[in-house]
């Protein structure tokens, strides 16, 4: 992370993401701060497309592959550069406006295959992720062709409107320090099933965000964490990260609602999105973002939190410093999905949200992915086994990153339950899969 993160800080970030459970956001601050002296400066700089990290030769490893979506529609995508001119950037004082990059995925019309498949990461984003990937310090820089992975979304393909209806909208927020692209598998899946899926990068928190003019904004989070650690203000930093993410998300919703000549959407998507049927999901800090945004904004009708803490603490079992979502609960449907050991009985912030939401009559479910790990709810579940084969990693290294559940089973279960949840609450479908354990998905345990 950072402009070009070096040695110690990079290892600390990887260790945090590898070992932390729902409390990963807090652990990030501590882990990075512990080695902040090794962190390079951060900010915006010009991209160098095609250049390997450090200016060396391009990576020659085989491209990695993401699982193809299973819905009836091909997937289209478009990238949007959004500028909030009413908000200064909260992380970089010299930036007068907050700039974001988002992608909209959508069901595409027949013939989408004529359009190129979108890369998972741009060249500038791939270079940064190479030095600060969220998988393991056993994956060294320069060994994986991060920029060569393709999603299953076709750039600029014409939109399809299933049965002539507008498309329900699902927002996606990534984990702390992760790019929006790390949720491509689930986002492509939902789009193939008729949703418009909007993925959000939180600029200066993600390893890198590349803008259309070639600028690359690198993470400042390691430096911010170091300052907070020295000042004893980790809680305040965690509160700021959450507040910025929620503000980003609400701004994106505002922009999607704009119609007419000032709309940020390409012509084919204008008037197509159903902004009365909006859900949100995310992994780790992105899951917290989904729940907190639903608490703060009535436009979010349902949320999925995939293994994300919902308070401002450094331990999962610490009930201090709750979020407002924890103090108040939510009054709309909430699905919690956790790795083995993370549920509303073991994670203090989940317990708070669960109890207060139940008191308000909210629909709630808590599901455990048996044998899963924190990264199992990201594209790591599919990518890590491929990387392991290329690099000759030991089995224990793989299970440390993504657990013991078979990757294809983890992906199938996540697709099934996330889709069933949004089908139930954004489309009014039956959603019987959510009513109790299913023999089709023995990897999923219902927590009572």
GROMACS .gro file of C-alpha atoms in nm:
model
  448
    1UNK     CA    1   0.000   0.000   0.000
    2UNK     CA    2   0.103   0.361  -0.026
    3UNK     CA    3   0.286   0.506  -0.321
    4UNK     CA    4   0.521   0.209  -0.336
    5UNK     CA    5   0.490   0.016  -0.013
    6UNK     CA    6   0.810  -0.154   0.091
    7UNK     CA    7   0.908  -0.456   0.299
    8UNK     CA    8   0.785  -0.431   0.656
    9UNK     CA    9   0.463  -0.242   0.600
   10UNK     CA   10   0.360  -0.468   0.316
   11UNK     CA   11   0.416  -0.774   0.535
   12UNK     CA   12   0.214  -0.618   0.816
   13UNK     CA   13  -0.082  -0.546   0.590
   14UNK     CA   14  -0.078  -0.901   0.457
   15UNK     CA   15  -0.055  -1.045   0.806
   16UNK     CA   16  -0.353  -0.840   0.918
   17UNK     CA   17  -0.570  -0.950   0.630
   18UNK     CA   18  -0.462  -1.312   0.656
   19UNK     CA   19  -0.525  -1.361   1.025
   20UNK     CA   20  -0.797  -1.116   1.120
   21UNK     CA   21  -1.161  -1.209   1.139
   22UNK     CA   22  -1.446  -0.962   1.155
   23UNK     CA   23  -1.224  -0.709   1.333
   24UNK     CA   24  -0.989  -0.668   1.039
   25UNK     CA   25  -1.032  -0.293   1.006
   26UNK     CA   26  -0.899  -0.228   1.354
   27UNK     CA   27  -0.621  -0.482   1.314
   28UNK     CA   28  -0.511  -0.305   0.997
   29UNK     CA   29  -0.441   0.011   1.187
   30UNK     CA   30  -0.231  -0.162   1.448
   31UNK     CA   31  -0.043  -0.387   1.204
   32UNK     CA   32   0.046  -0.108   0.966
   33UNK     CA   33   0.138   0.136   1.238
   34UNK     CA   34   0.379  -0.116   1.388
   35UNK     CA   35   0.593  -0.100   1.076
   36UNK     CA   36   0.508   0.247   0.949
   37UNK     CA   37   0.871   0.346   0.927
   38UNK     CA   38   0.904   0.125   0.623
   39UNK     CA   39   0.615   0.289   0.439
   40UNK     CA   40   0.680   0.515   0.143
   41UNK     CA   41   0.489   0.839   0.091
   42UNK     CA   42   0.144   0.827  -0.062
   43UNK     CA   43  -0.064   1.038  -0.292
   44UNK     CA   44  -0.150   1.071  -0.658
   45UNK     CA   45   0.096   1.002  -0.935
   46UNK     CA   46   0.094   0.919  -1.304
   47UNK     CA   47   0.026   0.561  -1.406
   48UNK     CA   48   0.278   0.367  -1.609
   49UNK     CA   49   0.058   0.121  -1.800
   50UNK     CA   50   0.226  -0.209  -1.878
   51UNK     CA   51   0.517  -0.153  -1.641
   52UNK     CA   52   0.585  -0.409  -1.375
   53UNK     CA   53   0.613  -0.291  -1.012
   54UNK     CA   54   0.942  -0.119  -0.951
   55UNK     CA   55   0.987  -0.044  -1.321
   56UNK     CA   56   1.110  -0.392  -1.414
   57UNK     CA   57   1.001  -0.625  -1.690
   58UNK     CA   58   0.637  -0.727  -1.719
   59UNK     CA   59   0.525  -1.031  -1.520
   60UNK     CA   60   0.520  -1.347  -1.734
   61UNK     CA   61   0.307  -1.571  -1.512
   62UNK     CA   62  -0.006  -1.727  -1.660
   63UNK     CA   63  -0.323  -1.518  -1.626
   64UNK     CA   64  -0.560  -1.615  -1.347
   65UNK     CA   65  -0.923  -1.698  -1.421
   66UNK     CA   66  -1.242  -1.606  -1.238
   67UNK     CA   67  -1.545  -1.839  -1.237
   68UNK     CA   68  -1.804  -1.764  -1.506
   69UNK     CA   69  -2.141  -1.637  -1.383
   70UNK     CA   70  -2.433  -1.878  -1.395
   71UNK     CA   71  -2.727  -1.645  -1.466
   72UNK     CA   72  -2.921  -1.630  -1.792
   73UNK     CA   73  -2.775  -1.300  -1.910
   74UNK     CA   74  -2.429  -1.203  -2.033
   75UNK     CA   75  -2.280  -0.919  -1.833
   76UNK     CA   76  -2.195  -0.567  -1.946
   77UNK     CA   77  -2.003  -0.302  -1.757
   78UNK     CA   78  -1.910   0.063  -1.765
   79UNK     CA   79  -1.674   0.264  -1.545
   80UNK     CA   80  -1.780   0.600  -1.400
   81UNK     CA   81  -1.558   0.880  -1.272
   82UNK     CA   82  -1.756   1.072  -1.010
   83UNK     CA   83  -1.659   1.403  -0.851
   84UNK     CA   84  -1.828   1.535  -0.536
   85UNK     CA   85  -1.778   1.911  -0.565
   86UNK     CA   86  -1.951   1.971  -0.232
   87UNK     CA   87  -1.695   1.772  -0.032
   88UNK     CA   88  -1.320   1.820   0.002
   89UNK     CA   89  -1.124   1.499   0.003
   90UNK     CA   90  -1.109   1.385   0.367
   91UNK     CA   91  -0.770   1.212   0.329
   92UNK     CA   92  -0.559   1.450   0.119
   93UNK     CA   93  -0.573   1.816   0.215
   94UNK     CA   94  -0.463   1.939  -0.127
   95UNK     CA   95  -0.759   1.777  -0.304
   96UNK     CA   96  -1.048   2.026  -0.322
   97UNK     CA   97  -1.304   1.764  -0.429
   98UNK     CA   98  -1.370   1.401  -0.351
   99UNK     CA   99  -1.319   1.183  -0.660
  100UNK     CA  100  -1.435   0.824  -0.692
  101UNK     CA  101  -1.422   0.547  -0.949
  102UNK     CA  102  -1.713   0.306  -0.967
  103UNK     CA  103  -1.821   0.033  -1.206
  104UNK     CA  104  -2.176  -0.049  -1.306
  105UNK     CA  105  -2.236  -0.411  -1.408
  106UNK     CA  106  -2.566  -0.502  -1.570
  107UNK     CA  107  -2.741  -0.775  -1.767
  108UNK     CA  108  -2.636  -0.733  -2.129
  109UNK     CA  109  -2.828  -0.795  -2.449
  110UNK     CA  110  -2.742  -1.085  -2.681
  111UNK     CA  111  -2.422  -1.024  -2.871
  112UNK     CA  112  -2.233  -0.891  -2.568
  113UNK     CA  113  -1.948  -1.128  -2.657
  114UNK     CA  114  -1.850  -0.893  -2.938
  115UNK     CA  115  -1.736  -0.643  -2.675
  116UNK     CA  116  -1.405  -0.688  -2.489
  117UNK     CA  117  -1.404  -0.839  -2.142
  118UNK     CA  118  -1.307  -0.588  -1.874
  119UNK     CA  119  -0.984  -0.648  -1.680
  120UNK     CA  120  -1.021  -0.708  -1.309
  121UNK     CA  121  -0.761  -0.438  -1.237
  122UNK     CA  122  -0.622  -0.156  -1.449
  123UNK     CA  123  -0.246  -0.141  -1.503
  124UNK     CA  124  -0.196   0.116  -1.228
  125UNK     CA  125  -0.417  -0.072  -0.983
  126UNK     CA  126  -0.249  -0.403  -1.059
  127UNK     CA  127   0.096  -0.257  -0.996
  128UNK     CA  128  -0.010  -0.135  -0.652
  129UNK     CA  129  -0.190  -0.458  -0.565
  130UNK     CA  130   0.121  -0.654  -0.659
  131UNK     CA  131   0.309  -0.498  -0.368
  132UNK     CA  132   0.020  -0.494  -0.122
  133UNK     CA  133  -0.207  -0.782  -0.213
  134UNK     CA  134  -0.442  -0.900   0.056
  135UNK     CA  135  -0.368  -1.271   0.030
  136UNK     CA  136  -0.036  -1.355   0.193
  137UNK     CA  137   0.327  -1.256   0.229
  138UNK     CA  138   0.394  -1.594   0.064
  139UNK     CA  139   0.291  -1.433  -0.265
  140UNK     CA  140   0.588  -1.207  -0.344
  141UNK     CA  141   0.579  -0.910  -0.576
  142UNK     CA  142   0.644  -0.973  -0.942
  143UNK     CA  143   0.522  -1.335  -0.942
  144UNK     CA  144   0.152  -1.297  -1.030
  145UNK     CA  145   0.009  -1.132  -1.341
  146UNK     CA  146  -0.256  -0.935  -1.152
  147UNK     CA  147  -0.326  -0.709  -1.447
  148UNK     CA  148  -0.399  -1.001  -1.682
  149UNK     CA  149  -0.708  -1.136  -1.503
  150UNK     CA  150  -1.031  -1.070  -1.692
  151UNK     CA  151  -1.378  -1.042  -1.544
  152UNK     CA  152  -1.677  -1.185  -1.729
  153UNK     CA  153  -1.822  -0.837  -1.787
  154UNK     CA  154  -1.805  -0.692  -2.139
  155UNK     CA  155  -1.710  -0.326  -2.166
  156UNK     CA  156  -1.982  -0.110  -2.319
  157UNK     CA  157  -2.214  -0.395  -2.414
  158UNK     CA  158  -2.577  -0.284  -2.463
  159UNK     CA  159  -2.805  -0.331  -2.164
  160UNK     CA  160  -3.087  -0.584  -2.147
  161UNK     CA  161  -3.410  -0.510  -1.962
  162UNK     CA  162  -3.557  -0.838  -1.838
  163UNK     CA  163  -3.929  -0.838  -1.922
  164UNK     CA  164  -3.901  -0.466  -1.991
  165UNK     CA  165  -3.864  -0.382  -1.622
  166UNK     CA  166  -3.615  -0.153  -1.458
  167UNK     CA  167  -3.318  -0.316  -1.289
  168UNK     CA  168  -3.295  -0.344  -0.909
  169UNK     CA  169  -2.965  -0.198  -0.785
  170UNK     CA  170  -2.707  -0.360  -0.557
  171UNK     CA  171  -2.408  -0.165  -0.425
  172UNK     CA  172  -2.077  -0.332  -0.336
  173UNK     CA  173  -1.808  -0.203  -0.099
  174UNK     CA  174  -1.476  -0.389  -0.060
  175UNK     CA  175  -1.276  -0.470   0.252
  176UNK     CA  176  -1.043  -0.214   0.408
  177UNK     CA  177  -0.743  -0.163   0.184
  178UNK     CA  178  -0.887  -0.380  -0.094
  179UNK     CA  179  -0.991  -0.276  -0.446
  180UNK     CA  180  -1.353  -0.293  -0.558
  181UNK     CA  181  -1.242  -0.547  -0.817
  182UNK     CA  182  -1.183  -0.815  -0.552
  183UNK     CA  183  -1.558  -0.883  -0.545
  184UNK     CA  184  -1.588  -0.946  -0.919
  185UNK     CA  185  -1.720  -1.302  -0.895
  186UNK     CA  186  -2.029  -1.216  -0.691
  187UNK     CA  187  -2.086  -0.889  -0.876
  188UNK     CA  188  -2.076  -1.061  -1.217
  189UNK     CA  189  -2.313  -1.327  -1.082
  190UNK     CA  190  -2.574  -1.077  -0.966
  191UNK     CA  191  -2.555  -0.886  -1.294
  192UNK     CA  192  -2.608  -1.210  -1.487
  193UNK     CA  193  -2.926  -1.257  -1.283
  194UNK     CA  194  -3.072  -0.921  -1.376
  195UNK     CA  195  -2.929  -0.674  -1.124
  196UNK     CA  196  -2.741  -0.352  -1.182
  197UNK     CA  197  -2.439  -0.388  -0.953
  198UNK     CA  198  -2.244  -0.076  -0.858
  199UNK     CA  199  -1.895  -0.134  -0.713
  200UNK     CA  200  -1.725   0.150  -0.526
  201UNK     CA  201  -1.356   0.215  -0.466
  202UNK     CA  202  -1.284   0.433  -0.160
  203UNK     CA  203  -1.009   0.658  -0.292
  204UNK     CA  204  -0.687   0.687  -0.087
  205UNK     CA  205  -0.791   0.380   0.112
  206UNK     CA  206  -0.780   0.121  -0.169
  207UNK     CA  207  -0.423   0.029  -0.271
  208UNK     CA  208  -0.466   0.236  -0.586
  209UNK     CA  209  -0.746   0.397  -0.784
  210UNK     CA  210  -0.676   0.479  -1.148
  211UNK     CA  211  -0.869   0.762  -1.313
  212UNK     CA  212  -0.945   0.795  -1.686
  213UNK     CA  213  -0.673   1.058  -1.738
  214UNK     CA  214  -0.406   0.816  -1.611
  215UNK     CA  215  -0.368   0.952  -1.257
  216UNK     CA  216  -0.329   0.688  -0.988
  217UNK     CA  217  -0.432   0.776  -0.633
  218UNK     CA  218  -0.244   0.553  -0.387
  219UNK     CA  219  -0.346   0.463  -0.034
  220UNK     CA  220  -0.267   0.695   0.255
  221UNK     CA  221  -0.407   0.454   0.514
  222UNK     CA  222  -0.069   0.323   0.635
  223UNK     CA  223   0.050   0.675   0.712
  224UNK     CA  224  -0.282   0.764   0.875
  225UNK     CA  225  -0.263   0.450   1.087
  226UNK     CA  226   0.091   0.531   1.197
  227UNK     CA  227  -0.014   0.880   1.309
  228UNK     CA  228  -0.319   0.745   1.490
  229UNK     CA  229  -0.113   0.483   1.670
  230UNK     CA  230   0.140   0.739   1.792
  231UNK     CA  231  -0.138   0.970   1.910
  232UNK     CA  232  -0.347   0.696   2.070
  233UNK     CA  233  -0.636   0.775   1.833
  234UNK     CA  234  -0.701   0.442   1.663
  235UNK     CA  235  -1.072   0.455   1.751
  236UNK     CA  236  -1.103   0.795   1.587
  237UNK     CA  237  -0.932   0.665   1.272
  238UNK     CA  238  -1.171   0.372   1.251
  239UNK     CA  239  -1.465   0.608   1.292
  240UNK     CA  240  -1.329   0.827   1.012
  241UNK     CA  241  -1.277   0.533   0.775
  242UNK     CA  242  -1.637   0.426   0.830
  243UNK     CA  243  -1.778   0.778   0.796
  244UNK     CA  244  -1.589   0.840   0.470
  245UNK     CA  245  -1.711   0.511   0.326
  246UNK     CA  246  -2.073   0.586   0.413
  247UNK     CA  247  -2.046   0.937   0.266
  248UNK     CA  248  -1.894   0.792  -0.051
  249UNK     CA  249  -2.180   0.544  -0.085
  250UNK     CA  250  -2.453   0.801  -0.029
  251UNK     CA  251  -2.292   1.030  -0.286
  252UNK     CA  252  -2.287   0.746  -0.539
  253UNK     CA  253  -2.659   0.693  -0.482
  254UNK     CA  254  -2.719   1.064  -0.535
  255UNK     CA  255  -2.530   1.053  -0.864
  256UNK     CA  256  -2.715   0.745  -0.988
  257UNK     CA  257  -3.044   0.926  -0.929
  258UNK     CA  258  -2.951   1.224  -1.148
  259UNK     CA  259  -3.145   1.228  -1.475
  260UNK     CA  260  -3.132   1.435  -1.790
  261UNK     CA  261  -2.825   1.586  -1.955
  262UNK     CA  262  -2.629   1.597  -1.628
  263UNK     CA  263  -2.660   1.225  -1.565
  264UNK     CA  264  -2.334   1.038  -1.502
  265UNK     CA  265  -2.478   0.725  -1.663
  266UNK     CA  266  -2.425   0.640  -2.029
  267UNK     CA  267  -2.733   0.683  -2.244
  268UNK     CA  268  -2.820   0.313  -2.245
  269UNK     CA  269  -2.848   0.299  -1.864
  270UNK     CA  270  -3.049   0.617  -1.811
  271UNK     CA  271  -3.397   0.543  -1.684
  272UNK     CA  272  -3.309   0.174  -1.648
  273UNK     CA  273  -3.213   0.159  -1.278
  274UNK     CA  274  -3.483   0.102  -1.016
  275UNK     CA  275  -3.365   0.324  -0.733
  276UNK     CA  276  -3.666   0.228  -0.524
  277UNK     CA  277  -3.516  -0.123  -0.498
  278UNK     CA  278  -3.160  -0.079  -0.371
  279UNK     CA  279  -2.959  -0.328  -0.167
  280UNK     CA  280  -2.597  -0.334  -0.057
  281UNK     CA  281  -2.335  -0.590   0.036
  282UNK     CA  282  -1.964  -0.603   0.111
  283UNK     CA  283  -1.685  -0.803   0.268
  284UNK     CA  284  -1.505  -0.708   0.592
  285UNK     CA  285  -1.514  -0.328   0.628
  286UNK     CA  286  -1.735  -0.329   0.319
  287UNK     CA  287  -1.991  -0.537   0.505
  288UNK     CA  288  -1.987  -0.285   0.788
  289UNK     CA  289  -2.027  -0.009   0.530
  290UNK     CA  290  -2.335  -0.181   0.390
  291UNK     CA  291  -2.501  -0.206   0.732
  292UNK     CA  292  -2.404   0.141   0.849
  293UNK     CA  293  -2.523   0.297   0.523
  294UNK     CA  294  -2.855   0.115   0.558
  295UNK     CA  295  -2.881   0.252   0.912
  296UNK     CA  296  -2.812   0.606   0.791
  297UNK     CA  297  -2.994   0.608   0.457
  298UNK     CA  298  -3.348   0.478   0.399
  299UNK     CA  299  -3.274   0.422   0.030
  300UNK     CA  300  -3.094   0.098   0.122
  301UNK     CA  301  -3.367  -0.164   0.156
  302UNK     CA  302  -3.157  -0.468   0.252
  303UNK     CA  303  -2.792  -0.539   0.337
  304UNK     CA  304  -2.546  -0.829   0.353
  305UNK     CA  305  -2.241  -0.814   0.580
  306UNK     CA  306  -1.979  -1.072   0.485
  307UNK     CA  307  -1.750  -1.116   0.786
  308UNK     CA  308  -1.717  -0.748   0.876
  309UNK     CA  309  -1.693  -0.599   1.225
  310UNK     CA  310  -1.957  -0.334   1.300
  311UNK     CA  311  -1.786  -0.138   1.576
  312UNK     CA  312  -1.466   0.060   1.638
  313UNK     CA  313  -1.259  -0.183   1.842
  314UNK     CA  314  -0.935  -0.378   1.804
  315UNK     CA  315  -1.081  -0.712   1.916
  316UNK     CA  316  -1.385  -0.892   1.786
  317UNK     CA  317  -1.506  -0.973   2.139
  318UNK     CA  318  -1.478  -0.612   2.263
  319UNK     CA  319  -1.820  -0.441   2.296
  320UNK     CA  320  -1.676  -0.093   2.353
  321UNK     CA  321  -1.701   0.189   2.096
  322UNK     CA  322  -2.011   0.062   1.915
  323UNK     CA  323  -2.131   0.214   1.590
  324UNK     CA  324  -2.472   0.380   1.569
  325UNK     CA  325  -2.586   0.069   1.382
  326UNK     CA  326  -2.478  -0.128   1.687
  327UNK     CA  327  -2.649   0.103   1.935
  328UNK     CA  328  -2.972   0.136   1.740
  329UNK     CA  329  -2.990  -0.176   1.525
  330UNK     CA  330  -3.155  -0.162   1.184
  331UNK     CA  331  -3.518  -0.203   1.084
  332UNK     CA  332  -3.468  -0.362   0.741
  333UNK     CA  333  -3.352  -0.709   0.634
  334UNK     CA  334  -2.995  -0.801   0.729
  335UNK     CA  335  -2.797  -1.110   0.635
  336UNK     CA  336  -2.474  -1.184   0.822
  337UNK     CA  337  -2.231  -1.430   0.664
  338UNK     CA  338  -1.923  -1.522   0.864
  339UNK     CA  339  -1.622  -1.746   0.846
  340UNK     CA  340  -1.599  -2.034   1.091
  341UNK     CA  341  -1.610  -1.888   1.442
  342UNK     CA  342  -1.764  -1.553   1.349
  343UNK     CA  343  -2.132  -1.517   1.439
  344UNK     CA  344  -2.358  -1.301   1.655
  345UNK     CA  345  -2.267  -1.507   1.963
  346UNK     CA  346  -1.889  -1.457   1.930
  347UNK     CA  347  -1.848  -1.114   1.769
  348UNK     CA  348  -1.954  -0.838   2.008
  349UNK     CA  349  -2.055  -0.585   1.743
  350UNK     CA  350  -2.266  -0.846   1.564
  351UNK     CA  351  -2.441  -0.926   1.891
  352UNK     CA  352  -2.524  -0.558   1.943
  353UNK     CA  353  -2.664  -0.513   1.593
  354UNK     CA  354  -2.852  -0.842   1.617
  355UNK     CA  355  -3.019  -0.770   1.954
  356UNK     CA  356  -3.121  -0.416   1.874
  357UNK     CA  357  -3.241  -0.505   1.523
  358UNK     CA  358  -3.446  -0.796   1.657
  359UNK     CA  359  -3.606  -0.557   1.905
  360UNK     CA  360  -3.712  -0.344   1.609
  361UNK     CA  361  -3.866  -0.642   1.431
  362UNK     CA  362  -3.606  -0.667   1.155
  363UNK     CA  363  -3.572  -0.982   0.947
  364UNK     CA  364  -3.233  -1.138   1.038
  365UNK     CA  365  -3.023  -1.435   0.934
  366UNK     CA  366  -2.673  -1.539   1.048
  367UNK     CA  367  -2.493  -1.794   0.830
  368UNK     CA  368  -2.152  -1.952   0.882
  369UNK     CA  369  -1.939  -2.081   0.595
  370UNK     CA  370  -1.799  -2.403   0.740
  371UNK     CA  371  -1.425  -2.422   0.686
  372UNK     CA  372  -1.416  -2.069   0.548
  373UNK     CA  373  -1.174  -1.787   0.623
  374UNK     CA  374  -1.204  -1.411   0.610
  375UNK     CA  375  -1.091  -1.394   0.245
  376UNK     CA  376  -1.332  -1.670   0.139
  377UNK     CA  377  -1.591  -1.401   0.068
  378UNK     CA  378  -1.373  -1.243  -0.202
  379UNK     CA  379  -1.218  -1.350  -0.532
  380UNK     CA  380  -0.931  -1.491  -0.326
  381UNK     CA  381  -1.136  -1.810  -0.294
  382UNK     CA  382  -1.089  -1.878  -0.665
  383UNK     CA  383  -0.756  -1.707  -0.728
  384UNK     CA  384  -0.544  -1.841  -0.442
  385UNK     CA  385  -0.553  -2.209  -0.553
  386UNK     CA  386  -0.437  -2.105  -0.900
  387UNK     CA  387  -0.157  -1.895  -0.752
  388UNK     CA  388  -0.060  -2.185  -0.527
  389UNK     CA  389  -0.020  -2.414  -0.826
  390UNK     CA  390   0.191  -2.158  -1.012
  391UNK     CA  391   0.417  -2.083  -0.715
  392UNK     CA  392   0.424  -2.427  -0.555
  393UNK     CA  393   0.271  -2.313  -0.227
  394UNK     CA  394   0.209  -2.567   0.046
  395UNK     CA  395  -0.144  -2.677   0.131
  396UNK     CA  396  -0.119  -2.513   0.474
  397UNK     CA  397  -0.043  -2.181   0.306
  398UNK     CA  398  -0.362  -2.211   0.102
  399UNK     CA  399  -0.582  -2.307   0.397
  400UNK     CA  400  -0.434  -2.021   0.598
  401UNK     CA  401  -0.566  -1.782   0.333
  402UNK     CA  402  -0.899  -1.937   0.229
  403UNK     CA  403  -0.967  -2.221   0.470
  404UNK     CA  404  -1.056  -2.582   0.403
  405UNK     CA  405  -1.386  -2.546   0.219
  406UNK     CA  406  -1.360  -2.646  -0.147
  407UNK     CA  407  -1.339  -2.325  -0.350
  408UNK     CA  408  -1.610  -2.421  -0.598
  409UNK     CA  409  -1.844  -2.505  -0.310
  410UNK     CA  410  -1.773  -2.179  -0.128
  411UNK     CA  411  -1.841  -1.979  -0.444
  412UNK     CA  412  -2.161  -2.173  -0.517
  413UNK     CA  413  -2.292  -2.121  -0.163
  414UNK     CA  414  -2.215  -1.749  -0.157
  415UNK     CA  415  -2.378  -1.699  -0.496
  416UNK     CA  416  -2.688  -1.890  -0.389
  417UNK     CA  417  -2.750  -1.716  -0.057
  418UNK     CA  418  -2.663  -1.362  -0.163
  419UNK     CA  419  -2.881  -1.394  -0.473
  420UNK     CA  420  -3.168  -1.547  -0.275
  421UNK     CA  421  -3.148  -1.263  -0.023
  422UNK     CA  422  -3.170  -0.986  -0.280
  423UNK     CA  423  -3.431  -1.176  -0.482
  424UNK     CA  424  -3.647  -1.194  -0.170
  425UNK     CA  425  -3.614  -0.833  -0.059
  426UNK     CA  426  -3.569  -0.640  -0.385
  427UNK     CA  427  -3.788  -0.853  -0.613
  428UNK     CA  428  -4.038  -1.014  -0.378
  429UNK     CA  429  -3.932  -1.367  -0.473
  430UNK     CA  430  -4.001  -1.666  -0.250
  431UNK     CA  431  -3.649  -1.695  -0.103
  432UNK     CA  432  -3.715  -2.034   0.062
  433UNK     CA  433  -3.342  -2.107   0.067
  434UNK     CA  434  -3.314  -1.856   0.352
  435UNK     CA  435  -3.571  -2.033   0.569
  436UNK     CA  436  -3.340  -2.306   0.699
  437UNK     CA  437  -3.051  -2.543   0.625
  438UNK     CA  438  -3.036  -2.693   0.277
  439UNK     CA  439  -2.891  -3.028   0.174
  440UNK     CA  440  -2.768  -2.858  -0.143
  441UNK     CA  441  -2.531  -2.640   0.063
  442UNK     CA  442  -2.402  -2.839   0.362
  443UNK     CA  443  -2.114  -2.588   0.387
  444UNK     CA  444  -2.360  -2.331   0.527
  445UNK     CA  445  -2.470  -2.343   0.890
  446UNK     CA  446  -2.765  -2.141   1.018
  447UNK     CA  447  -2.678  -1.978   1.351
  448UNK     CA  448  -2.971  -1.940   1.589
   0.00000   0.00000   0.00000
